[in-house]
JSON list of C-alpha atoms in Angstrom, two decimals:
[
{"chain": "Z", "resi": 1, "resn": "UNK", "atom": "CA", "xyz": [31.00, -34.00, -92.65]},
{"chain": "Z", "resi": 2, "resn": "UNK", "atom": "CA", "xyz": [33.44, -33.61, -95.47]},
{"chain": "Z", "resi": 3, "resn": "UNK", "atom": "CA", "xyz": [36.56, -33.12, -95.15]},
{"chain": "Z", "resi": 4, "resn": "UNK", "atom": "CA", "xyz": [38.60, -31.37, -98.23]},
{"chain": "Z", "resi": 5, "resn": "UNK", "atom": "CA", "xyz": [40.49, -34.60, -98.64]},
{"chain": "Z", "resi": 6, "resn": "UNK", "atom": "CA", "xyz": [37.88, -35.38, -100.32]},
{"chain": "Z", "resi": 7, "resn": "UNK", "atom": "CA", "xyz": [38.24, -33.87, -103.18]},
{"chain": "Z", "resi": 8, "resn": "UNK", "atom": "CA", "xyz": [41.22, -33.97, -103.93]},
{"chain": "Z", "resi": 9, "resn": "UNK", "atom": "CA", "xyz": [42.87, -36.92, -106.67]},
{"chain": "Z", "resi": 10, "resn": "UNK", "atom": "CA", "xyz": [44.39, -39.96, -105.08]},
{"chain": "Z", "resi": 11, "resn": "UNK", "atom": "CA", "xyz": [47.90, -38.24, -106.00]},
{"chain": "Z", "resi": 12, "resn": "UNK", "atom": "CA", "xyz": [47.34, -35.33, -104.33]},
{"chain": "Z", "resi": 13, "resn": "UNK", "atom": "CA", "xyz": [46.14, -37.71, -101.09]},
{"chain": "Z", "resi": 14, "resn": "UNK", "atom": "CA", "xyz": [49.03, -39.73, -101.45]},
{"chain": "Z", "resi": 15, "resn": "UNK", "atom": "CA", "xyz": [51.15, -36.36, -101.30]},
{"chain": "Z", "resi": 16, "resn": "UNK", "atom": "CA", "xyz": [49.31, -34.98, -98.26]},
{"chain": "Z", "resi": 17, "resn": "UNK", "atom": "CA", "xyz": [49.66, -38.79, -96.55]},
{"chain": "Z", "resi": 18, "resn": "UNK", "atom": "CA", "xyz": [53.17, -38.75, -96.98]},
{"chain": "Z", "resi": 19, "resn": "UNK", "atom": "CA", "xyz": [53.34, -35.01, -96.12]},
{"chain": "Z", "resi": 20, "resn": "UNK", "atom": "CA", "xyz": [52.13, -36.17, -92.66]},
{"chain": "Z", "resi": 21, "resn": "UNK", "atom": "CA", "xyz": [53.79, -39.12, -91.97]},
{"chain": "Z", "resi": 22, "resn": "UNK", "atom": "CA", "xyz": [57.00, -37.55, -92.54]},
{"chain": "Z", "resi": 23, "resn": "UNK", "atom": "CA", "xyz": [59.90, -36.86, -90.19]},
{"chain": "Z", "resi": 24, "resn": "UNK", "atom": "CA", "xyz": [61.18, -33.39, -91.82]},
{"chain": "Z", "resi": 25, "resn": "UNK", "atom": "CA", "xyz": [60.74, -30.65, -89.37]},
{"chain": "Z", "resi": 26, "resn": "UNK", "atom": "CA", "xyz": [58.49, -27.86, -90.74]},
{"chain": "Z", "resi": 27, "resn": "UNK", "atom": "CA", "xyz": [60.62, -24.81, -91.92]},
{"chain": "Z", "resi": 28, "resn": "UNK", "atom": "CA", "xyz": [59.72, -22.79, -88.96]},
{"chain": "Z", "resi": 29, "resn": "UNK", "atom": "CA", "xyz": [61.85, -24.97, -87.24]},
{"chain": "Z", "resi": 30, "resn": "UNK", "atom": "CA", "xyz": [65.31, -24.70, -89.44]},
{"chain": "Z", "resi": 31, "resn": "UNK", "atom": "CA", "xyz": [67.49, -22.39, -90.62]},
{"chain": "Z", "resi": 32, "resn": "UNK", "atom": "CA", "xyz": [66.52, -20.48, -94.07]},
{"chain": "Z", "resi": 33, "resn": "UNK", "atom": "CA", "xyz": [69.43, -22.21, -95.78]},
{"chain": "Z", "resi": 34, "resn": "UNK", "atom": "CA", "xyz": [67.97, -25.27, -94.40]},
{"chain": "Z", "resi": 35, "resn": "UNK", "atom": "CA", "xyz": [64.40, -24.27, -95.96]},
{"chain": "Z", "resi": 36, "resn": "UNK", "atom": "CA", "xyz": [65.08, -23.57, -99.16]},
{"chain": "Z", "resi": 37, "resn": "UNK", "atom": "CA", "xyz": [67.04, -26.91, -99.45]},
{"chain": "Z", "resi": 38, "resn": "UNK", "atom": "CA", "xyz": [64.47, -28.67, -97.88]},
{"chain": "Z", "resi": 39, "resn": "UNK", "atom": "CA", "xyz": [62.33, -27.00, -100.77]},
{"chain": "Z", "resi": 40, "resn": "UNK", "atom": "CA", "xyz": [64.65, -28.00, -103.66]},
{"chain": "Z", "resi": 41, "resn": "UNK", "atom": "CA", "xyz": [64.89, -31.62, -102.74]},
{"chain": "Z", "resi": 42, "resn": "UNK", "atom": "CA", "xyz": [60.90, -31.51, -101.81]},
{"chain": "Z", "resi": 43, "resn": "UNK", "atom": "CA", "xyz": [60.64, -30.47, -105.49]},
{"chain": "Z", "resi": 44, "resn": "UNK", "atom": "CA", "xyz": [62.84, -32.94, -106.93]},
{"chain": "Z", "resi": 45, "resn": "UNK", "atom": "CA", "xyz": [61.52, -35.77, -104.92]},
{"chain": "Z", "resi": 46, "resn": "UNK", "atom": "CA", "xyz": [57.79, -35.11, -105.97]},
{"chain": "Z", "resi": 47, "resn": "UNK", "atom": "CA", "xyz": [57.57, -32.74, -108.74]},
{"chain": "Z", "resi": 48, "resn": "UNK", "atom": "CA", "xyz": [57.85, -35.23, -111.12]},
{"chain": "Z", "resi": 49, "resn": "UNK", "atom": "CA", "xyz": [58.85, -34.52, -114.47]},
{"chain": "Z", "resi": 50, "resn": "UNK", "atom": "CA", "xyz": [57.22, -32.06, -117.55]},
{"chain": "Z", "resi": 51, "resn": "UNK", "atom": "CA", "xyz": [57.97, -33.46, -121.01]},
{"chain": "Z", "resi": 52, "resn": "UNK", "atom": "CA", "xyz": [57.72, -29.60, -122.40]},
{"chain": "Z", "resi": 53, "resn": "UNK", "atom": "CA", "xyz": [57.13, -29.33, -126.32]},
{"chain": "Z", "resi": 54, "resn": "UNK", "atom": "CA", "xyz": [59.04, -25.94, -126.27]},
{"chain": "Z", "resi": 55, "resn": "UNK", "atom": "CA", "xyz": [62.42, -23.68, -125.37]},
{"chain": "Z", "resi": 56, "resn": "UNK", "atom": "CA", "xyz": [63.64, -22.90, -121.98]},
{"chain": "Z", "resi": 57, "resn": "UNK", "atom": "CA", "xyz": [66.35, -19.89, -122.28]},
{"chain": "Z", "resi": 58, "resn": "UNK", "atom": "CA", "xyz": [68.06, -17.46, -119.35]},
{"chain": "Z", "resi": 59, "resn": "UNK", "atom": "CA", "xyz": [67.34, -13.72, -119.72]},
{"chain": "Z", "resi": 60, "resn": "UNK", "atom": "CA", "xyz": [69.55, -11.41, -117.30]},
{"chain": "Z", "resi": 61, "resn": "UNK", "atom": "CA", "xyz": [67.25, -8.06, -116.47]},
{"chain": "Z", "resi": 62, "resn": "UNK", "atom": "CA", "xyz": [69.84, -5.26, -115.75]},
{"chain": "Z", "resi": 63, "resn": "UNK", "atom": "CA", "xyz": [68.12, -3.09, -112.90]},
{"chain": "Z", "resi": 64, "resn": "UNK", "atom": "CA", "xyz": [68.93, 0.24, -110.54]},
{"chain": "Z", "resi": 65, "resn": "UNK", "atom": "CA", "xyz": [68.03, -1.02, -107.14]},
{"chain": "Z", "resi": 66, "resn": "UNK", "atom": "CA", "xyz": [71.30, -3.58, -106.68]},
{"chain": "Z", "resi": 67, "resn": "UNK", "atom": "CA", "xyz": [73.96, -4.66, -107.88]},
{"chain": "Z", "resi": 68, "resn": "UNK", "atom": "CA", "xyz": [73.17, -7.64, -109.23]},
{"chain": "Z", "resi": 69, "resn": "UNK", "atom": "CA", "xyz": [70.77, -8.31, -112.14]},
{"chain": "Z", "resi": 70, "resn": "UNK", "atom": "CA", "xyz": [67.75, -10.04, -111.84]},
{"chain": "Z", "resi": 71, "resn": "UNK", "atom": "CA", "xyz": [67.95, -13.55, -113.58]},
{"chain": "Z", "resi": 72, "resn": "UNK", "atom": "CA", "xyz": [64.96, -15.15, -115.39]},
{"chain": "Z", "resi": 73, "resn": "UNK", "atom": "CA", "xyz": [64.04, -18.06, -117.20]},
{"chain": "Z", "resi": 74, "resn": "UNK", "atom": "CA", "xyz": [62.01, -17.50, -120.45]},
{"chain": "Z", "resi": 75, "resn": "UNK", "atom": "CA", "xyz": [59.28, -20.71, -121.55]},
{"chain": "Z", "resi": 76, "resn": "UNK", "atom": "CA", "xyz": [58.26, -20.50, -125.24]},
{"chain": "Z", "resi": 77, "resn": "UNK", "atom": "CA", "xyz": [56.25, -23.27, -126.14]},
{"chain": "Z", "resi": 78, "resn": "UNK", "atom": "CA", "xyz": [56.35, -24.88, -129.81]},
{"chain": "Z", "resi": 79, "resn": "UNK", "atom": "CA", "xyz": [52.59, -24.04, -129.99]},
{"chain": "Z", "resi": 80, "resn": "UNK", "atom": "CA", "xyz": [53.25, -20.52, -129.52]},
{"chain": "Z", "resi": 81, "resn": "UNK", "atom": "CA", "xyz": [50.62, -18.29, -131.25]},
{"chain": "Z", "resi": 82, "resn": "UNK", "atom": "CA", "xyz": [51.28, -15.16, -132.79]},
{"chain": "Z", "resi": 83, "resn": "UNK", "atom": "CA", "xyz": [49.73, -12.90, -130.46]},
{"chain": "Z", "resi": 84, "resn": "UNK", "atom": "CA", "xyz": [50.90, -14.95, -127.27]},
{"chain": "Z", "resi": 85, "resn": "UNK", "atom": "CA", "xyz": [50.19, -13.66, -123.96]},
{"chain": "Z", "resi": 86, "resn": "UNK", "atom": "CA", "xyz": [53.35, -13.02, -121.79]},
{"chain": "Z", "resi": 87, "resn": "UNK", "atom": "CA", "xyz": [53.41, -14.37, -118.42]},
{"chain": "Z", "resi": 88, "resn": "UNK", "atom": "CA", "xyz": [55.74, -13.23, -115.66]},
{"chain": "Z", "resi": 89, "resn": "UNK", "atom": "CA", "xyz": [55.71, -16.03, -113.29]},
{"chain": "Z", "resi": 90, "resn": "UNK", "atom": "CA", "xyz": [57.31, -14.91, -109.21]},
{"chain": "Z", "resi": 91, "resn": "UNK", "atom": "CA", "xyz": [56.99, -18.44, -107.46]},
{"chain": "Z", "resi": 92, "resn": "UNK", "atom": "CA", "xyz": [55.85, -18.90, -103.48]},
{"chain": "Z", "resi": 93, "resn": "UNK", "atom": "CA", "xyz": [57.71, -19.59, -101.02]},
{"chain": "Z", "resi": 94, "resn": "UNK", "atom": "CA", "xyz": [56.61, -16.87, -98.60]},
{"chain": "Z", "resi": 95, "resn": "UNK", "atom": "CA", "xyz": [59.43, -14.34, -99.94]},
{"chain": "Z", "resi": 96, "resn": "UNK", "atom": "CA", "xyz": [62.40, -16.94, -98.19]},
{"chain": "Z", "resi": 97, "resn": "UNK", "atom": "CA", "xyz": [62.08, -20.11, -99.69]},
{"chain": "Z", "resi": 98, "resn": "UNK", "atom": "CA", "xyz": [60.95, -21.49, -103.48]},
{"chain": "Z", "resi": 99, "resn": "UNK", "atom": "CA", "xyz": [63.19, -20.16, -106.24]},
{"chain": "Z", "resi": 100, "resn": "UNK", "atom": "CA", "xyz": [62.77, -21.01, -110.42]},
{"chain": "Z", "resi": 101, "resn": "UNK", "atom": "CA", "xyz": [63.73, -24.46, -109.72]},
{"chain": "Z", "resi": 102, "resn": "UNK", "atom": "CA", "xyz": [60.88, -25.22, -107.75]},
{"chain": "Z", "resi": 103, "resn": "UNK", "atom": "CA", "xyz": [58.30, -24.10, -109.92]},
{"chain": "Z", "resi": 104, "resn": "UNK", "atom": "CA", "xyz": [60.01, -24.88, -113.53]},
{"chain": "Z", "resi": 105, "resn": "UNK", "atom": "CA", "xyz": [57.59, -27.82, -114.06]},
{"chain": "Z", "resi": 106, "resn": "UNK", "atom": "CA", "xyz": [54.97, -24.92, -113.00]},
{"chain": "Z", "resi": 107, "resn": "UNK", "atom": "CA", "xyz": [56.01, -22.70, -115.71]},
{"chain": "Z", "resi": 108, "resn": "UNK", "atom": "CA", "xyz": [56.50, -25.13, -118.30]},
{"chain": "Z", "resi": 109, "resn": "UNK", "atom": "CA", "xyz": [52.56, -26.70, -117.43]},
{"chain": "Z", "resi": 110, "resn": "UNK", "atom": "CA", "xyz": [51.16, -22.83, -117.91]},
{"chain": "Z", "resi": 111, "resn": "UNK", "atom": "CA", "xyz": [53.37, -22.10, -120.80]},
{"chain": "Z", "resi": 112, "resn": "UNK", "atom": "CA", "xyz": [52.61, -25.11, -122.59]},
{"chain": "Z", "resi": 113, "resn": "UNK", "atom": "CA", "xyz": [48.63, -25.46, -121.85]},
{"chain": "Z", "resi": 114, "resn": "UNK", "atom": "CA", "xyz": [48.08, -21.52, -122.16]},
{"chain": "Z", "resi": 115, "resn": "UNK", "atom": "CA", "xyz": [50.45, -21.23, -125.53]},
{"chain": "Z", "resi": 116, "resn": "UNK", "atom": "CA", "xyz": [52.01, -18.09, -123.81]},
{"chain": "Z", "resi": 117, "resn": "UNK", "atom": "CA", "xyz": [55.49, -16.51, -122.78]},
{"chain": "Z", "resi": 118, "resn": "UNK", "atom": "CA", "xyz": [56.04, -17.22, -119.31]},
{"chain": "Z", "resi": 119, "resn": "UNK", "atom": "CA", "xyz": [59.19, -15.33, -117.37]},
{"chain": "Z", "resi": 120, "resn": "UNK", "atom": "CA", "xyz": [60.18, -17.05, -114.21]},
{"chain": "Z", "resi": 121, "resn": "UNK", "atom": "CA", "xyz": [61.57, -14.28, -111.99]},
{"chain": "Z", "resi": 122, "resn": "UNK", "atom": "CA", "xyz": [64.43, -15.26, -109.22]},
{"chain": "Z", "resi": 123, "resn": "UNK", "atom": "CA", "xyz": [63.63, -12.09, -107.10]},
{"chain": "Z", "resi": 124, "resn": "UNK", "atom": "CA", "xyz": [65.35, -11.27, -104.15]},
{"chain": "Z", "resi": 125, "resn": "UNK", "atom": "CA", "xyz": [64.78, -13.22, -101.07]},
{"chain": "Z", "resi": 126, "resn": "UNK", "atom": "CA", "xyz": [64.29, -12.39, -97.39]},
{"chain": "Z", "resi": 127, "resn": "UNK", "atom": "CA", "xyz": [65.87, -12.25, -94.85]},
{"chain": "Z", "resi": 128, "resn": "UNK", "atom": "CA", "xyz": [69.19, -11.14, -96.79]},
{"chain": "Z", "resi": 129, "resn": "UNK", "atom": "CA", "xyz": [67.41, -8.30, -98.81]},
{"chain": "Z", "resi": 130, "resn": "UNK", "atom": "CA", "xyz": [64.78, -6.40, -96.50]},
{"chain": "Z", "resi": 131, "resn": "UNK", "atom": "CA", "xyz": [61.18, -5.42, -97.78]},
{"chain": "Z", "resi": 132, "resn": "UNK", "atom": "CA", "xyz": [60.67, -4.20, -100.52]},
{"chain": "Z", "resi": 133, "resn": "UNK", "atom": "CA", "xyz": [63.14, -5.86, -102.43]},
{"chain": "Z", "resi": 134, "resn": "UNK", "atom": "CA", "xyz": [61.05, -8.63, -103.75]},
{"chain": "Z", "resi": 135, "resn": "UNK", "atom": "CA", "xyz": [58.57, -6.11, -105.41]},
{"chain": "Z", "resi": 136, "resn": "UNK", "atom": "CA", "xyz": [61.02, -4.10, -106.50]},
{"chain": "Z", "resi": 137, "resn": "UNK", "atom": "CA", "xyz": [62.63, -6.60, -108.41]},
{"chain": "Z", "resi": 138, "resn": "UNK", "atom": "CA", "xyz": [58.82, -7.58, -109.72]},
{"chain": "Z", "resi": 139, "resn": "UNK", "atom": "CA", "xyz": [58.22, -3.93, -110.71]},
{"chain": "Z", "resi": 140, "resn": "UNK", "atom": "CA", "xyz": [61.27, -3.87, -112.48]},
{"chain": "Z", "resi": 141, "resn": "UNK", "atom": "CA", "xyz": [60.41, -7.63, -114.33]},
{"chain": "Z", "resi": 142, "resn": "UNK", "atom": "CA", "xyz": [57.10, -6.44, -115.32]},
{"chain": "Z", "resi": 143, "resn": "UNK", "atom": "CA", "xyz": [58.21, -3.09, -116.74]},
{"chain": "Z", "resi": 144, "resn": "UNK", "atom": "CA", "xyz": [61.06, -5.18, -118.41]},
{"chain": "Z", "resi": 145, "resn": "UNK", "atom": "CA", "xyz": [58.59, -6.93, -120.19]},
{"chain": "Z", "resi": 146, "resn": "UNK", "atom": "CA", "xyz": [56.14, -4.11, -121.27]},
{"chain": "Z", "resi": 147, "resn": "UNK", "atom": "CA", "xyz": [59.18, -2.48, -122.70]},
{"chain": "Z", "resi": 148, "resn": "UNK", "atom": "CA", "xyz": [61.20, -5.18, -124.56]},
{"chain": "Z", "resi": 149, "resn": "UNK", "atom": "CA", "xyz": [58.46, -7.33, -126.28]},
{"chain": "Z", "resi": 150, "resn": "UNK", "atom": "CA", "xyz": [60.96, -7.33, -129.40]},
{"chain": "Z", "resi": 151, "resn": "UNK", "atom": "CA", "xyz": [63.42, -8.95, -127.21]},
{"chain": "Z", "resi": 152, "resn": "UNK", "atom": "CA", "xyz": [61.43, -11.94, -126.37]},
{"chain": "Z", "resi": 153, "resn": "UNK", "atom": "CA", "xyz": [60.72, -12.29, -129.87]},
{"chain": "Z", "resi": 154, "resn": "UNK", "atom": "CA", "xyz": [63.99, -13.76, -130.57]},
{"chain": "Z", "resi": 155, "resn": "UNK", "atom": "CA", "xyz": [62.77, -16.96, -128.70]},
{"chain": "Z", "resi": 156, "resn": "UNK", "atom": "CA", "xyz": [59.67, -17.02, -130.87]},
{"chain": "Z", "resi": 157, "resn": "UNK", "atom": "CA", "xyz": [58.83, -16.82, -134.78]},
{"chain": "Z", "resi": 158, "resn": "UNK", "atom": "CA", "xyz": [57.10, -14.11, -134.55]},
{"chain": "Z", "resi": 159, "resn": "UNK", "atom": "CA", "xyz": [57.41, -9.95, -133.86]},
{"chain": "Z", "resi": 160, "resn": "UNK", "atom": "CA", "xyz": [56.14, -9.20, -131.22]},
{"chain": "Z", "resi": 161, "resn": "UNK", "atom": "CA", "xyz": [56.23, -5.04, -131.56]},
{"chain": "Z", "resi": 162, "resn": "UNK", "atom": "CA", "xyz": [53.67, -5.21, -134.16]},
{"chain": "Z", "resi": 163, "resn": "UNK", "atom": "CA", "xyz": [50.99, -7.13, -132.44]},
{"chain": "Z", "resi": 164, "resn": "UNK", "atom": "CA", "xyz": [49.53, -6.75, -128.89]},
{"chain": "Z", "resi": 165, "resn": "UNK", "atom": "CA", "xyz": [49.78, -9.27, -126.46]},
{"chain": "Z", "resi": 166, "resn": "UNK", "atom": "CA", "xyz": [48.50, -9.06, -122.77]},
{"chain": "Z", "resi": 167, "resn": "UNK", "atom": "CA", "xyz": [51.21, -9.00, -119.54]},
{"chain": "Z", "resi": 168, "resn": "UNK", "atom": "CA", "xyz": [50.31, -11.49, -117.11]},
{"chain": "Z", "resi": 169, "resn": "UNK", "atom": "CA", "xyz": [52.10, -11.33, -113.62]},
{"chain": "Z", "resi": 170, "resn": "UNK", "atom": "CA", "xyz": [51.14, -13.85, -111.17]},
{"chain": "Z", "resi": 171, "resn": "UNK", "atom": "CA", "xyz": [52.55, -15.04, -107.92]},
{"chain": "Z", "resi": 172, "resn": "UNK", "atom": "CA", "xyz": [51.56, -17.03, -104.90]},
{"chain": "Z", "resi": 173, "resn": "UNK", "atom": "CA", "xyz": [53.22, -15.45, -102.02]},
{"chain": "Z", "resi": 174, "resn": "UNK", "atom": "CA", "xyz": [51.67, -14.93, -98.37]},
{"chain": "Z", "resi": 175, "resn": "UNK", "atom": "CA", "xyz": [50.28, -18.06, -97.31]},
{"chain": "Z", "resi": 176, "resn": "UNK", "atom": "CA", "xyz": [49.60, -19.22, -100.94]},
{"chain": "Z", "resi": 177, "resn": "UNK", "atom": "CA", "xyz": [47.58, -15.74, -101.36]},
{"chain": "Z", "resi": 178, "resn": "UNK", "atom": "CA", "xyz": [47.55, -16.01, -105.36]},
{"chain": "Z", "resi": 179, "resn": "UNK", "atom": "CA", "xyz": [48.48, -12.29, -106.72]},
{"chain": "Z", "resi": 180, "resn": "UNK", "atom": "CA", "xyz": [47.86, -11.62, -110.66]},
{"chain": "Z", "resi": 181, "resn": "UNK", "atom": "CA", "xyz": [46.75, -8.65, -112.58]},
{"chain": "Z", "resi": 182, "resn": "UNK", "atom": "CA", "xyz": [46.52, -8.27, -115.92]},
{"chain": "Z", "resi": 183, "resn": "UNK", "atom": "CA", "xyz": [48.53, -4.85, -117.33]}
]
């Protein structure tokens, strides 16, 4: 019988082998601070690294639901068409762990190989802010970006209020449950 292993690339084996034959406890069985280190240096140690063709600039969203504002990382590729779709990116890490750092190499792959916009949301995190902070903040990135296409046009050549581009939103939260819809 076959076993998934088998299809996936001798990288992605070697990952999973080295995955297994680790000594790291599994998250469940540290602290959250712990976690989300454990995911930073698990990022660094593997993710490699992106040679983007492109601009990576920080956007602050100003919203009503805390105090803070909701920082974001903007990806605009140097083969950005005209009409480029805009992606908001919210990365895994089942709502604790996983922040923009973890999935920059992510963003810069889709941005890059799709020629689009992508936004790479730091939401809010449980346990310190309680459902439904995370969506909250992911309401409020997605409106953001309906309403201030001009905006992002200052990290592009091109004006975006006079053409029409598609929102993306796309997330893998919940057991790697991929999200997306289209707006």
């Amino acid at each position: 019988m076959a076993s998934f292993l088998d299809h996936l690339t001798e990288e992605s084996k070697s990952y999973m082998e080295i995955l297994s034959n680790s000594t790291r406890k599994p998250y469940n069985e540290v602290s959250v601070e712990e976690a989300r280190q454990m995911s930073i240096i698990n990022t660094r140690k593997f993710g490699g690294n992106i040679d983007y063709d492109g601009e990576r600039h920080e956007i602050i969203i100003d919203q009503t639901y805390k105090t803070e504002p909701i920082p974001v990382w903007v990806y605009k590729p140097n083969n950005c068409p005209e009409n480029a779709t805009i992606f908001v990116y919210f990365h895994g890490g089942g709502w604790t762990v996983g922040c923009r750092e973890t999935h920059d190499d992510s963003c810069k792959i889709i941005s890059s190989d799709a020629g689009c916009i992508v936004l790479n949301v730091e939401y809010r995190l449980a346990p310190e802010h309680k459902y439904p902070a995370c969506f909250d903040d992911a309401e409020v990135a997605v409106k953001w970006a309906l309403a201030n296409k001009p905006q992002l046009a200052r990290f592009s050549d091109h004006d975006f209020s006079k053409s029409i581009q598609p929102i993306q939103m796309q997330g893998f939260q919940a057991r790697w449950t991929p999200i997306w819809c289209t707006l």
